[in-house]
């Protein structure tokens, strides 16, 4: 694997991992009855603010995945490739493996074609 492909995986792990984490937390917050507008406003004012939040917020607030049309299945593949790369390098990948396990479970449940921001509702339903 060339360094360009490795850098793409590193970027995707940060980007997609952030989206997945924000979507999972949004699912938990919404299931707990937290107001979605208040949640997005709160998150946007701190360390969670940024492009990843913008992508999830559009889905949570408007039901749109227009800012990130990347499937759970494709994200899962990238997490698998990253895990393989990190494993070969002897690097710690505990957090990446946890996200990969979550996404793999969604793929196995038949919703792999859904877009990554939809994790916010797919995990809420579980």
Tab-separated table of C-alpha atoms in Angstrom:
chain	number	residue	atom	x	y	z
A	1	UNK	CA	0.000	0.000	0.000
A	2	UNK	CA	1.443	3.355	-1.038
A	3	UNK	CA	1.734	6.412	1.159
A	4	UNK	CA	-1.048	8.217	-0.762
A	5	UNK	CA	-3.481	5.404	0.034
A	6	UNK	CA	-2.281	5.353	3.640
A	7	UNK	CA	-2.855	9.107	3.982
A	8	UNK	CA	-6.359	8.715	2.519
A	9	UNK	CA	-7.112	6.074	5.166
A	10	UNK	CA	-5.730	8.272	7.953
A	11	UNK	CA	-7.905	11.167	6.755
A	12	UNK	CA	-10.984	8.957	6.433
A	13	UNK	CA	-10.528	7.512	9.918
A	14	UNK	CA	-10.552	10.983	11.436
A	15	UNK	CA	-13.356	12.304	9.235
A	16	UNK	CA	-15.622	9.250	9.169
A	17	UNK	CA	-14.802	8.339	12.763
A	18	UNK	CA	-15.845	11.797	13.910
A	19	UNK	CA	-19.115	11.572	11.981
A	20	UNK	CA	-19.804	8.096	13.385
A	21	UNK	CA	-19.102	9.205	16.958
A	22	UNK	CA	-21.253	12.325	16.673
A	23	UNK	CA	-24.073	10.289	15.091
A	24	UNK	CA	-23.903	7.685	17.869
A	25	UNK	CA	-23.967	10.340	20.582
A	26	UNK	CA	-26.839	12.103	18.799
A	27	UNK	CA	-28.759	8.809	18.773
A	28	UNK	CA	-28.261	8.465	22.508
A	29	UNK	CA	-29.171	12.075	23.209
A	30	UNK	CA	-32.324	11.896	21.093
A	31	UNK	CA	-33.331	8.597	22.693
A	32	UNK	CA	-32.899	10.284	26.090
A	33	UNK	CA	-35.284	13.031	25.014
A	34	UNK	CA	-32.788	15.858	24.532
A	35	UNK	CA	-34.071	18.527	22.164
A	36	UNK	CA	-32.269	18.127	18.833
A	37	UNK	CA	-31.891	21.859	18.195
A	38	UNK	CA	-30.467	22.454	21.673
A	39	UNK	CA	-28.106	19.498	21.250
A	40	UNK	CA	-26.753	20.762	17.911
A	41	UNK	CA	-26.351	24.304	19.278
A	42	UNK	CA	-24.481	23.010	22.327
A	43	UNK	CA	-22.183	20.770	20.286
A	44	UNK	CA	-21.441	23.499	17.759
A	45	UNK	CA	-20.070	25.801	20.464
A	46	UNK	CA	-17.388	23.421	21.666
A	47	UNK	CA	-14.875	20.875	20.493
A	48	UNK	CA	-17.486	18.901	18.549
A	49	UNK	CA	-18.126	21.852	16.239
A	50	UNK	CA	-16.955	21.571	12.657
A	51	UNK	CA	-17.541	19.793	9.382
A	52	UNK	CA	-18.358	16.406	10.940
A	53	UNK	CA	-21.054	17.980	13.129
A	54	UNK	CA	-22.394	19.976	10.177
A	55	UNK	CA	-22.861	16.734	8.254
A	56	UNK	CA	-24.698	15.005	11.087
A	57	UNK	CA	-26.671	18.128	12.054
A	58	UNK	CA	-28.166	18.427	8.581
A	59	UNK	CA	-29.492	14.879	8.931
A	60	UNK	CA	-30.690	15.284	12.537
A	61	UNK	CA	-32.427	18.605	11.882
A	62	UNK	CA	-33.668	18.151	8.315
A	63	UNK	CA	-33.364	14.447	7.478
A	64	UNK	CA	-30.881	15.253	4.708
A	65	UNK	CA	-27.603	13.495	3.932
A	66	UNK	CA	-26.705	15.994	1.207
A	67	UNK	CA	-23.450	16.977	2.959
A	68	UNK	CA	-22.174	13.389	3.242
A	69	UNK	CA	-23.376	10.787	0.788
A	70	UNK	CA	-20.965	8.098	1.952
A	71	UNK	CA	-22.481	4.741	2.823
A	72	UNK	CA	-22.025	2.893	6.079
A	73	UNK	CA	-20.796	-0.036	3.990
A	74	UNK	CA	-18.024	2.062	2.407
A	75	UNK	CA	-17.033	3.546	5.758
A	76	UNK	CA	-16.858	0.034	7.171
A	77	UNK	CA	-14.522	-1.003	4.339
A	78	UNK	CA	-12.220	1.927	5.032
A	79	UNK	CA	-12.135	1.089	8.736
A	80	UNK	CA	-11.174	-2.462	7.814
A	81	UNK	CA	-8.375	-1.266	5.538
A	82	UNK	CA	-7.109	1.096	8.229
A	83	UNK	CA	-7.206	-1.667	10.833
A	84	UNK	CA	-5.139	-3.867	8.540
A	85	UNK	CA	-2.613	-1.077	7.899
A	86	UNK	CA	-2.321	-0.219	11.593
A	87	UNK	CA	-2.038	-3.887	12.505
A	88	UNK	CA	0.863	-4.364	10.091
A	89	UNK	CA	2.547	-1.323	11.623
A	90	UNK	CA	2.022	-2.611	15.171
A	91	UNK	CA	-0.006	0.502	16.012
A	92	UNK	CA	-2.742	0.739	18.617
A	93	UNK	CA	-6.160	0.781	16.930
A	94	UNK	CA	-8.575	0.173	19.780
A	95	UNK	CA	-10.879	3.108	19.038
A	96	UNK	CA	-10.858	2.481	15.284
A	97	UNK	CA	-11.701	-1.178	15.912
A	98	UNK	CA	-14.645	-0.183	18.140
A	99	UNK	CA	-16.039	2.094	15.414
A	100	UNK	CA	-15.449	-0.658	12.840
A	101	UNK	CA	-17.379	-3.116	15.022
A	102	UNK	CA	-20.331	-0.705	15.263
A	103	UNK	CA	-20.397	-0.094	11.515
A	104	UNK	CA	-19.957	-3.816	10.770
A	105	UNK	CA	-22.962	-4.563	12.961
A	106	UNK	CA	-25.053	-2.117	10.968
A	107	UNK	CA	-23.881	-3.644	7.682
A	108	UNK	CA	-24.706	-7.133	8.982
A	109	UNK	CA	-28.172	-5.933	10.010
A	110	UNK	CA	-28.865	-4.961	6.399
A	111	UNK	CA	-28.552	-1.177	6.495
A	112	UNK	CA	-25.088	-0.832	4.950
A	113	UNK	CA	-26.433	1.144	1.976
A	114	UNK	CA	-27.638	3.926	4.302
A	115	UNK	CA	-25.494	7.042	4.516
A	116	UNK	CA	-23.214	7.547	7.498
A	117	UNK	CA	-25.209	10.445	9.068
A	118	UNK	CA	-28.200	8.082	9.262
A	119	UNK	CA	-26.373	6.266	12.062
A	120	UNK	CA	-28.006	8.916	14.267
A	121	UNK	CA	-31.387	7.285	13.756
A	122	UNK	CA	-30.285	3.704	13.061
A	123	UNK	CA	-28.605	3.384	16.460
A	124	UNK	CA	-31.462	5.164	18.192
A	125	UNK	CA	-33.858	2.502	16.957
A	126	UNK	CA	-31.812	-0.300	18.504
